[in-house]
Short mmCIF file of C-alpha atoms in Angstrom, two decimals:
data_model
loop_
_atom_site.label_atom_id
_atom_site.label_comp_id
_atom_site.label_asym_id
_atom_site.label_seq_id
_atom_site.Cartn_x
_atom_site.Cartn_y
_atom_site.Cartn_z
CA MET Y 246 -19.22 32.76 20.31
CA GLU Y 247 -17.06 31.27 17.74
CA SER Y 248 -18.71 29.90 14.47
CA THR Y 249 -18.98 26.37 13.63
CA ALA Y 250 -16.44 26.50 11.04
CA ILE Y 251 -13.89 28.11 13.09
CA HIS Y 252 -14.46 25.30 15.91
CA ALA Y 253 -14.12 22.63 13.21
CA ALA Y 254 -10.97 24.31 11.94
CA LYS Y 255 -9.35 24.46 15.56
CA GLN Y 256 -10.34 20.61 16.31
CA ILE Y 257 -8.62 19.71 12.81
CA LEU Y 258 -5.34 21.71 13.62
CA PHE Y 259 -5.38 19.87 17.37
CA ILE Y 260 -5.72 16.57 15.72
CA VAL Y 261 -2.85 17.48 13.41
CA GLY Y 262 -0.63 18.44 16.02
CA ILE Y 263 -1.30 15.49 18.24
CA ILE Y 264 -0.68 13.27 15.35
CA LEU Y 265 2.59 15.22 14.65
CA LEU Y 266 3.54 14.96 18.20
CA ALA Y 267 2.86 11.35 18.66
CA GLY Y 268 4.21 10.45 15.34
CA SER Y 269 7.54 12.06 16.04
CA PHE Y 270 7.91 10.04 19.46
CA SER Y 271 6.66 7.06 17.81
CA GLY Y 272 9.33 7.20 15.26
CA ILE Y 273 12.11 7.44 17.90
CA LEU Y 274 10.49 4.28 19.60
CA ALA Y 275 10.70 2.66 16.36
CA GLN Y 276 14.29 3.26 15.45
CA LYS Y 277 15.25 2.31 19.45
CA PHE Y 278 13.38 -1.27 19.20
CA LYS Y 279 14.28 -1.91 15.46
CA VAL Y 280 10.69 -2.18 14.26
CA PRO Y 281 9.11 -0.74 11.19
CA ASP Y 282 7.25 2.63 12.21
CA VAL Y 283 3.95 1.70 10.67
CA VAL Y 284 3.74 -0.82 13.49
CA VAL Y 285 4.37 1.69 16.45
CA PHE Y 286 1.94 4.45 14.84
CA LEU Y 287 -1.02 2.06 14.39
CA LEU Y 288 -0.45 1.22 17.99
CA ILE Y 289 -0.08 4.64 19.24
CA GLY Y 290 -3.33 5.49 17.11
CA ILE Y 291 -5.11 2.54 19.17
CA GLY Y 292 -4.16 4.09 22.33
CA LEU Y 293 -5.07 7.79 21.03
CA GLY Y 294 -8.67 6.65 19.62
CA PRO Y 295 -11.72 7.19 21.20
CA GLU Y 296 -11.85 3.28 22.39
CA LEU Y 297 -9.38 4.40 24.87
CA ALA Y 298 -7.94 8.06 25.38
CA GLY Y 299 -10.36 9.41 23.11
CA VAL Y 300 -7.86 12.25 22.04
CA ILE Y 301 -8.30 11.62 18.27
CA ASP Y 302 -11.82 10.80 17.01
CA VAL Y 303 -12.04 11.08 12.92
CA ARG Y 304 -14.68 9.07 11.42
CA ALA Y 305 -13.50 6.70 8.71
CA ASP Y 306 -15.99 8.17 6.26
CA SER Y 307 -15.02 11.64 6.87
CA THR Y 308 -13.63 13.80 4.09
CA ILE Y 309 -10.62 14.74 5.67
CA ASN Y 310 -9.99 10.85 6.70
CA GLN Y 311 -10.67 10.02 2.95
CA LEU Y 312 -8.48 12.72 1.42
CA ILE Y 313 -5.75 11.51 3.76
CA LEU Y 314 -6.04 7.77 2.79
CA ILE Y 315 -6.19 8.87 -1.02
CA PHE Y 316 -3.40 11.23 -1.17
CA GLY Y 317 -1.28 9.42 1.83
CA SER Y 318 -1.49 5.97 -0.11
CA SER Y 319 -0.57 7.96 -3.43
CA TYR Y 320 2.55 9.89 -2.25
CA ILE Y 321 3.95 6.89 -0.33
CA LEU Y 322 3.51 4.45 -3.55
CA PHE Y 323 4.86 7.04 -5.89
CA ASP Y 324 8.03 7.26 -3.31
CA GLY Y 325 8.31 3.34 -3.58
CA GLY Y 326 8.15 3.21 -7.10
CA ALA Y 327 11.01 6.06 -7.43
CA GLY Y 328 13.08 3.73 -5.53
CA LEU Y 329 12.83 0.67 -8.14
CA ARG Y 330 15.56 -0.04 -10.61
CA LEU Y 331 14.35 -0.88 -13.89
CA LYS Y 332 17.06 -3.40 -14.55
CA VAL Y 333 15.78 -5.08 -11.44
CA LEU Y 334 12.20 -5.04 -12.62
CA LYS Y 335 13.08 -6.61 -15.97
CA GLU Y 336 14.24 -9.59 -14.31
CA VAL Y 337 11.08 -10.14 -12.15
CA TRP Y 338 8.41 -8.88 -14.59
CA ILE Y 339 6.68 -12.12 -15.25
CA THR Y 340 6.53 -12.88 -11.33
CA ILE Y 341 5.22 -9.75 -10.99
CA VAL Y 342 2.27 -10.05 -13.54
CA ILE Y 343 1.35 -13.56 -12.57
CA ILE Y 344 1.38 -13.12 -8.76
CA SER Y 345 -0.62 -9.66 -8.95
CA THR Y 346 -3.43 -11.01 -11.21
CA VAL Y 347 -3.72 -14.89 -10.73
CA GLY Y 348 -2.21 -14.71 -7.36
CA VAL Y 349 -4.97 -12.28 -6.24
CA LEU Y 350 -7.80 -14.79 -7.65
CA ILE Y 351 -5.94 -17.73 -5.66
CA THR Y 352 -5.96 -15.87 -2.42
CA THR Y 353 -9.72 -14.70 -2.89
CA ALA Y 354 -10.65 -17.99 -3.19
CA ILE Y 355 -8.72 -19.55 -0.54
CA ALA Y 356 -9.81 -17.06 1.90
CA GLY Y 357 -13.42 -17.03 0.88
CA LEU Y 358 -13.54 -20.88 1.74
CA ALA Y 359 -12.14 -20.17 5.05
CA ALA Y 360 -14.65 -17.57 5.54
CA LEU Y 361 -17.15 -20.10 4.50
CA GLN Y 362 -16.02 -22.40 7.11
CA PHE Y 363 -15.13 -20.25 10.25
CA LEU Y 364 -17.79 -17.35 9.97
CA GLY Y 365 -20.61 -19.25 8.33
CA MET Y 366 -21.13 -16.70 5.85
CA PRO Y 367 -22.91 -17.28 2.29
CA LEU Y 368 -20.68 -18.09 -0.25
CA ILE Y 369 -21.01 -14.60 -2.41
CA THR Y 370 -20.24 -12.79 0.84
CA ALA Y 371 -17.40 -15.01 1.79
CA LEU Y 372 -15.81 -14.35 -1.79
CA LEU Y 373 -16.32 -10.73 -1.24
CA LEU Y 374 -14.55 -10.75 2.05
CA GLY Y 375 -11.69 -12.60 0.45
CA SER Y 376 -11.44 -10.28 -2.28
CA THR Y 377 -11.19 -7.40 0.22
CA ILE Y 378 -8.23 -8.47 2.03
CA ALA Y 379 -6.67 -10.10 -1.31
CA SER Y 380 -4.37 -7.11 -2.27
CA THR Y 381 -1.30 -6.34 -0.24
CA ASP Y 382 -0.56 -2.72 1.01
CA PRO Y 383 2.02 -0.42 -0.33
CA ALA Y 384 1.69 2.06 2.16
CA THR Y 385 2.96 -0.65 4.88
CA LEU Y 386 5.60 -2.55 2.58
CA VAL Y 387 6.96 0.52 1.23
CA PRO Y 388 7.96 1.94 4.49
CA VAL Y 389 9.16 -1.46 5.75
CA PHE Y 390 11.71 -2.17 3.00
CA LYS Y 391 12.92 1.39 3.08
CA GLN Y 392 13.82 0.22 7.05
CA VAL Y 393 14.55 -3.39 6.32
CA ARG Y 394 17.60 -4.22 4.05
CA ILE Y 395 16.77 -7.12 1.55
CA LYS Y 396 17.93 -8.55 -1.71
CA ASP Y 397 16.89 -6.34 -4.42
CA ARG Y 398 14.98 -8.72 -6.38
CA VAL Y 399 12.86 -9.78 -3.60
CA ALA Y 400 11.94 -6.34 -2.09
CA GLN Y 401 11.41 -4.97 -5.21
CA THR Y 402 9.02 -7.82 -6.34
CA VAL Y 403 6.93 -7.87 -3.27
CA MET Y 404 6.62 -4.01 -3.38
CA SER Y 405 5.86 -3.96 -7.09
CA GLU Y 406 3.10 -6.66 -6.36
CA SER Y 407 1.66 -4.54 -3.84
CA ALA Y 408 1.19 -1.54 -6.19
CA PHE Y 409 0.02 -3.95 -9.29
CA ASN Y 410 -2.48 -5.86 -7.27
CA ASP Y 411 -4.48 -3.11 -5.77
CA ALA Y 412 -6.06 -2.90 -9.33
CA MET Y 413 -6.94 -6.44 -9.60
CA GLY Y 414 -8.23 -6.56 -5.95
CA ALA Y 415 -10.64 -3.77 -6.47
CA ILE Y 416 -11.62 -5.05 -9.53
CA VAL Y 417 -12.75 -8.59 -8.36
CA THR Y 418 -14.22 -6.86 -5.21
CA PHE Y 419 -16.74 -4.68 -7.20
CA THR Y 420 -17.31 -7.53 -9.82
CA ILE Y 421 -18.39 -10.00 -6.73
CA MET Y 422 -20.51 -6.67 -5.37
CA GLY Y 423 -22.27 -6.44 -8.23
CA VAL Y 424 -23.41 -9.81 -7.96
CA ALA Y 425 -24.07 -9.91 -4.36
CA LEU Y 426 -26.33 -6.42 -4.77
CA GLY Y 427 -27.85 -8.03 -8.05
CA THR Y 428 -26.73 -4.93 -10.04
CA GLY Y 429 -23.73 -6.28 -11.75
CA GLY Y 430 -25.58 -9.04 -14.02
CA PRO Y 431 -24.26 -12.44 -14.50
CA PHE Y 432 -20.52 -12.58 -13.91
CA SER Y 433 -18.42 -12.54 -17.33
CA LEU Y 434 -14.91 -13.70 -17.29
CA GLY Y 435 -14.26 -11.80 -20.49
CA ALA Y 436 -15.63 -8.54 -19.22
CA ALA Y 437 -13.73 -8.69 -16.00
CA THR Y 438 -10.46 -9.37 -18.10
CA PHE Y 439 -10.93 -6.90 -20.22
CA SER Y 440 -11.86 -4.47 -17.21
CA LEU Y 441 -8.35 -5.44 -15.69
CA VAL Y 442 -6.06 -5.07 -18.57
CA SER Y 443 -7.68 -1.66 -19.78
CA ASN Y 444 -7.37 -0.72 -16.11
CA ALA Y 445 -3.65 -1.27 -15.67
CA LEU Y 446 -2.77 -0.39 -19.43
CA ILE Y 447 -4.38 3.05 -18.73
CA GLY Y 448 -2.71 3.58 -15.35
CA VAL Y 449 0.73 2.59 -16.67
CA LEU Y 450 0.11 5.01 -19.62
CA ILE Y 451 -0.87 8.16 -17.46
CA GLY Y 452 1.83 7.52 -14.84
CA GLY Y 453 4.41 7.15 -17.87
CA VAL Y 454 3.44 10.36 -19.57
CA LEU Y 455 3.57 12.47 -16.53
CA GLY Y 456 6.77 10.68 -15.05
CA TYR Y 457 8.55 11.68 -18.15
CA ALA Y 458 7.21 15.07 -18.45
CA ALA Y 459 8.06 15.86 -15.10
CA ALA Y 460 11.76 14.45 -15.53
CA PHE Y 461 11.89 16.69 -18.64
CA LEU Y 462 10.64 19.63 -17.08
CA ILE Y 463 12.60 19.14 -13.70
CA ALA Y 464 16.10 17.79 -15.06
CA HIS Y 465 16.24 18.50 -18.80
CA GLU Y 466 19.64 20.44 -19.42
CA LYS Y 467 17.94 23.36 -21.45
CA PHE Y 468 14.14 22.91 -20.74
CA GLY Y 469 14.21 22.10 -16.88
CA PHE Y 470 12.84 25.45 -15.85
CA LEU Y 471 10.83 23.77 -13.00
CA LEU Y 472 14.16 22.54 -11.47
CA GLU Y 473 14.09 24.87 -8.21
CA TYR Y 474 10.39 23.67 -7.77
CA ALA Y 475 10.85 20.00 -8.12
CA PRO Y 476 9.37 19.09 -4.75
CA LEU Y 477 5.96 20.85 -5.96
CA VAL Y 478 6.10 19.23 -9.10
CA THR Y 479 5.90 15.69 -7.09
CA LEU Y 480 2.96 17.20 -5.31
CA MET Y 481 1.31 18.33 -8.53
CA ALA Y 482 2.15 15.19 -10.55
CA VAL Y 483 0.97 12.61 -7.80
CA VAL Y 484 -2.38 14.73 -7.40
CA GLY Y 485 -2.49 14.49 -11.45
CA ALA Y 486 -1.78 11.21 -12.25
CA TYR Y 487 -4.35 9.85 -9.47
CA MET Y 488 -6.96 12.28 -10.58
CA SER Y 489 -6.46 11.53 -14.37
CA ALA Y 490 -6.69 7.82 -13.91
CA GLU Y 491 -9.50 7.64 -11.59
CA SER Y 492 -11.60 10.09 -13.98
CA MET Y 493 -10.92 7.56 -16.86
CA HIS Y 494 -12.03 4.83 -14.32
CA ALA Y 495 -8.39 3.25 -14.16
CA SER Y 496 -6.03 2.71 -11.30
CA GLY Y 497 -5.09 6.19 -9.62
CA PHE Y 498 -2.41 4.10 -7.54
CA MET Y 499 -1.07 2.37 -10.77
CA ALA Y 500 -0.52 5.85 -12.37
CA VAL Y 501 1.31 7.08 -9.47
CA PHE Y 502 3.34 4.02 -8.83
CA VAL Y 503 4.58 4.32 -12.49
CA PHE Y 504 5.01 7.93 -12.47
CA GLY Y 505 7.15 7.31 -9.43
CA ILE Y 506 9.26 4.59 -11.41
CA MET Y 507 9.76 6.87 -14.28
CA LEU Y 508 10.91 9.86 -12.22
CA GLY Y 509 13.23 7.57 -10.04
CA ASN Y 510 14.85 6.22 -13.13
CA LYS Y 511 15.09 9.43 -14.92
CA ASP Y 512 19.03 8.95 -15.55
CA THR Y 513 17.91 5.99 -18.00
CA PHE Y 514 16.45 9.05 -20.29
CA GLY Y 515 19.39 11.13 -20.03
CA PHE Y 516 18.14 13.68 -17.27
CA THR Y 517 20.22 14.71 -14.83
CA MET Y 518 19.89 17.44 -11.61
CA GLU Y 519 22.19 19.46 -9.71
CA GLU Y 520 23.42 17.66 -6.67
CA GLN Y 521 21.81 20.77 -4.40
CA GLU Y 522 18.56 20.23 -6.19
CA GLN Y 523 18.67 16.72 -5.77
CA GLU Y 524 19.17 16.73 -2.58
CA LYS Y 525 16.35 19.31 -1.83
CA LEU Y 526 13.74 17.02 -3.72
CA GLU Y 527 14.93 13.83 -1.79
CA ASP Y 528 14.73 15.71 1.55
CA PHE Y 529 11.16 16.93 0.53
CA VAL Y 530 10.18 13.38 -0.46
CA LEU Y 531 11.16 11.57 2.46
CA THR Y 532 9.53 14.06 5.02
CA THR Y 533 6.33 14.17 3.15
CA SER Y 534 6.15 10.29 3.16
CA LEU Y 535 7.03 9.96 6.65
CA ILE Y 536 4.29 12.56 7.57
CA MET Y 537 1.86 10.60 5.36
CA ARG Y 538 2.95 7.24 6.99
CA MET Y 539 2.08 9.02 10.33
CA PHE Y 540 -1.48 10.26 9.53
CA ILE Y 541 -2.35 6.97 7.79
CA PHE Y 542 -1.43 4.65 10.54
CA ILE Y 543 -2.28 6.77 13.41
CA LEU Y 544 -6.08 7.55 12.39
CA LEU Y 545 -5.97 3.92 11.09
CA GLY Y 546 -5.26 2.71 14.74
CA SER Y 547 -7.79 5.34 16.29
CA GLN Y 548 -10.42 3.83 14.15
CA VAL Y 549 -10.44 0.55 15.59
CA ASN Y 550 -14.07 -0.66 17.16
CA PHE Y 551 -13.47 -3.30 19.87
CA ALA Y 552 -17.29 -4.16 19.96
CA LEU Y 553 -17.11 -4.99 16.39
CA ILE Y 554 -13.82 -6.87 16.42
CA GLY Y 555 -14.82 -8.81 19.39
CA LYS Y 556 -18.16 -9.80 18.02
CA TYR Y 557 -16.23 -11.83 15.33
CA LEU Y 558 -12.56 -12.18 16.72
CA TRP Y 559 -12.16 -15.92 17.18
CA GLY Y 560 -13.49 -17.01 13.53
CA GLY Y 561 -11.66 -13.69 12.21
CA ILE Y 562 -8.30 -14.93 13.76
CA ALA Y 563 -8.96 -18.39 12.49
CA LEU Y 564 -9.47 -16.98 8.67
CA VAL Y 565 -6.19 -14.72 9.36
CA LEU Y 566 -4.18 -17.65 10.21
CA VAL Y 567 -5.22 -19.59 7.10
CA PHE Y 568 -4.84 -16.56 5.06
CA MET Y 569 -1.06 -16.30 6.38
CA PHE Y 570 -0.02 -19.75 6.56
CA ILE Y 571 -1.99 -21.07 3.83
CA ALA Y 572 -3.21 -18.87 1.31
CA ARG Y 573 -0.07 -16.61 0.88
CA PRO Y 574 2.22 -19.60 0.50
CA VAL Y 575 -0.19 -21.25 -2.00
CA THR Y 576 -0.32 -18.14 -3.80
CA VAL Y 577 3.56 -17.51 -3.96
CA PHE Y 578 4.77 -21.14 -4.91
CA CYS Y 579 2.06 -21.61 -7.65
CA CYS Y 580 2.73 -17.86 -9.08
CA ALA Y 581 6.71 -17.98 -8.47
CA LEU Y 582 7.70 -21.67 -9.80
CA PRO Y 583 6.69 -21.02 -13.29
CA ASP Y 584 8.93 -18.29 -13.86
CA ARG Y 585 11.75 -20.41 -14.78
CA ARG Y 586 13.67 -17.14 -15.78
CA THR Y 587 13.77 -15.69 -12.52
CA ARG Y 588 14.63 -19.14 -10.65
CA TRP Y 589 13.35 -18.17 -7.28
CA SER Y 590 15.22 -20.13 -4.39
CA LEU Y 591 13.49 -21.74 -1.63
CA LYS Y 592 14.44 -19.03 0.72
CA GLU Y 593 13.28 -16.17 -1.29
CA MET Y 594 9.75 -17.84 -1.92
CA LEU Y 595 9.77 -18.66 1.95
CA PHE Y 596 10.31 -14.50 2.48
CA MET Y 597 7.86 -13.46 -0.09
CA SER Y 598 5.34 -16.17 1.68
CA TRP Y 599 5.52 -14.33 4.95
CA THR Y 600 5.55 -10.75 3.76
CA ARG Y 601 2.01 -9.83 2.81
CA GLU Y 602 0.82 -7.02 5.04
CA THR Y 603 -2.74 -5.96 4.70
CA GLY Y 604 -3.59 -2.32 5.31
CA VAL Y 605 -4.98 0.95 3.92
CA ILE Y 606 -6.40 -0.48 0.48
CA PRO Y 607 -8.23 -3.34 1.92
CA GLY Y 608 -9.07 -1.08 4.71
CA ALA Y 609 -10.69 1.44 2.61
CA LEU Y 610 -12.50 -0.98 0.27
CA ALA Y 611 -14.03 -2.46 3.62
CA GLY Y 612 -15.29 0.77 4.47
CA MET Y 613 -16.73 1.31 1.04
CA LEU Y 614 -18.58 -2.10 1.04
CA LEU Y 615 -19.84 -0.97 4.70
CA GLY Y 616 -21.28 2.56 3.50
CA MET Y 617 -22.90 0.93 0.38
CA LYS Y 618 -24.66 -1.45 3.01
CA VAL Y 619 -23.46 -4.65 0.79
CA PRO Y 620 -24.93 -7.75 2.50
CA GLY Y 621 -22.40 -8.88 5.17
CA GLY Y 622 -20.36 -5.48 4.82
CA GLU Y 623 -20.21 -5.09 9.06
CA ILE Y 624 -18.78 -8.64 9.30
CA ILE Y 625 -16.51 -7.84 6.13
CA ALA Y 626 -15.48 -4.60 7.97
CA SER Y 627 -14.56 -6.26 11.22
CA VAL Y 628 -12.37 -8.98 9.77
CA THR Y 629 -10.73 -7.02 7.55
CA PHE Y 630 -9.64 -5.05 10.46
CA ILE Y 631 -8.65 -7.86 12.23
CA THR Y 632 -6.66 -8.88 9.32
CA ILE Y 633 -4.81 -5.39 9.01
CA LEU Y 634 -3.94 -5.45 12.81
CA LEU Y 635 -2.61 -9.02 12.86
CA THR Y 636 -0.83 -8.72 9.70
CA ILE Y 637 1.06 -5.54 10.46
CA LEU Y 638 1.42 -6.40 14.06
CA ILE Y 639 2.72 -10.02 13.50
CA GLN Y 640 4.41 -9.96 9.89
CA ALA Y 641 5.72 -6.35 9.50
CA THR Y 642 7.49 -6.80 13.08
CA THR Y 643 9.15 -10.06 12.04
CA THR Y 644 10.38 -9.26 8.59
CA ARG Y 645 13.89 -8.26 9.81
CA TRP Y 646 14.15 -11.51 11.80
CA LEU Y 647 13.20 -13.79 8.97
CA ALA Y 648 15.04 -11.97 6.51
CA GLY Y 649 18.24 -12.55 8.64
CA LYS Y 650 17.24 -16.55 9.65
CA LEU Y 651 17.25 -16.94 5.55
CA GLY Y 652 20.31 -15.31 4.57
CA LEU Y 653 18.41 -12.25 2.66
CA LEU Y 654 19.58 -9.41 4.90
CA LEU Y 655 21.80 -6.92 3.42
CA ASP Y 656 24.45 -4.80 5.04
CA GLU Y 657 23.46 -2.04 2.75
CA PRO Y 658 20.07 -0.66 2.00
CA GLN Y 659 18.63 -2.28 -1.30
CA ILE Y 660 16.69 1.14 -1.80
CA PRO Y 661 18.57 4.17 -1.75
CA LEU Y 662 17.11 6.57 0.84
CA ARG Y 663 17.72 9.11 -1.64
CA SER Y 664 15.78 7.89 -4.50
CA PHE Y 665 16.05 10.54 -7.51
CA ASN Y 666 19.70 10.79 -8.13
CA GLY Y 667 20.73 7.71 -9.67
CA ASN Y 668 23.45 6.60 -6.59
CA ASP Y 669 22.82 4.37 -3.77
CA LEU Y 670 23.73 6.45 -0.53
CA PRO Y 671 24.56 4.39 2.49
CA THR Y 672 22.03 4.58 5.29
CA PRO Y 673 22.73 7.31 7.90
CA GLU Y 674 23.53 5.90 11.42
#
């Protein structure tokens, strides 16, 4: 008779095998129907979950699920940062800063008022729900823009926003939670602002230092002794950046994103890699990111609770419609119009108004609130999942179509599939 540990290990191996198998076929379907793969992963996860087929049953609060969420999101975010160009970020940084800070507050307020109206929640709980779903999701947006070819500055603004607004979303959420639980004392704008700035700056500093160090150890002409182990360096540095930032109460996601930017733009600092080693690193990063997307979204889909969603379905749908068609456009126009330097066109702002998928980070925040038994935690978790499902299934699948209609779709990829060699390579057919 086998031990409990061996039985549990076999169960985990079985689930891993099922996810990899299902993810592989899902990727083929996504290519065939020309939709982002995260959409298919999510649907397959729903089908395999305990509510339907019952093949995959991983609790949202389990250690393995949290490990996959944290590391997977971090690595996907690192990959997204590595594909961004510093010269483009210099052009749009004003919009990114405003939409990642003030924009989160605007979205929180509008979504909170909608929750107050349609769900009859107390004001503080409604605002807590608004802040939970206010941040966009890099784990969804980065893969979408890897597959849908959009103008550089638009794609990189939306992706950068998704990385930077996670810190703001978390700060606002936990500030409101403190008020809801009576543990945070009276709200202090000064304290919240200081927390946001320090959170962001520490994350940027840690990511920048580790990114430069990794580039130096991998690609320095004389001292790059870890060149052959570059793929392993990315794993170590992603974990190190996230854990270092979190241990200092800063944003781990900010740190890994900046780490990716530094390593992806290493040519700017005078570091180059041999072509063979570049290709090995790039292939590893692409494959690892793909596997992480499979695990995150198939598991996320498998954790759908139809009973909980059904309980708040219509109020949740009404809130999501306000969220998509009022909160996001108001946020984008209020935050992009003041940026006279970038001079956003109407079509670009309309596209950014539609592109704001909700995913892993809001889901994780909702799970934490539920676990902490915050007042209204059950309804927050339910509506958050409705928001995740609708925004991914509706907005992610129509991104290519809308970009084409607005004339923003490009023939060549705006983010090279090989992010580390400094050259834009064509997408393989």
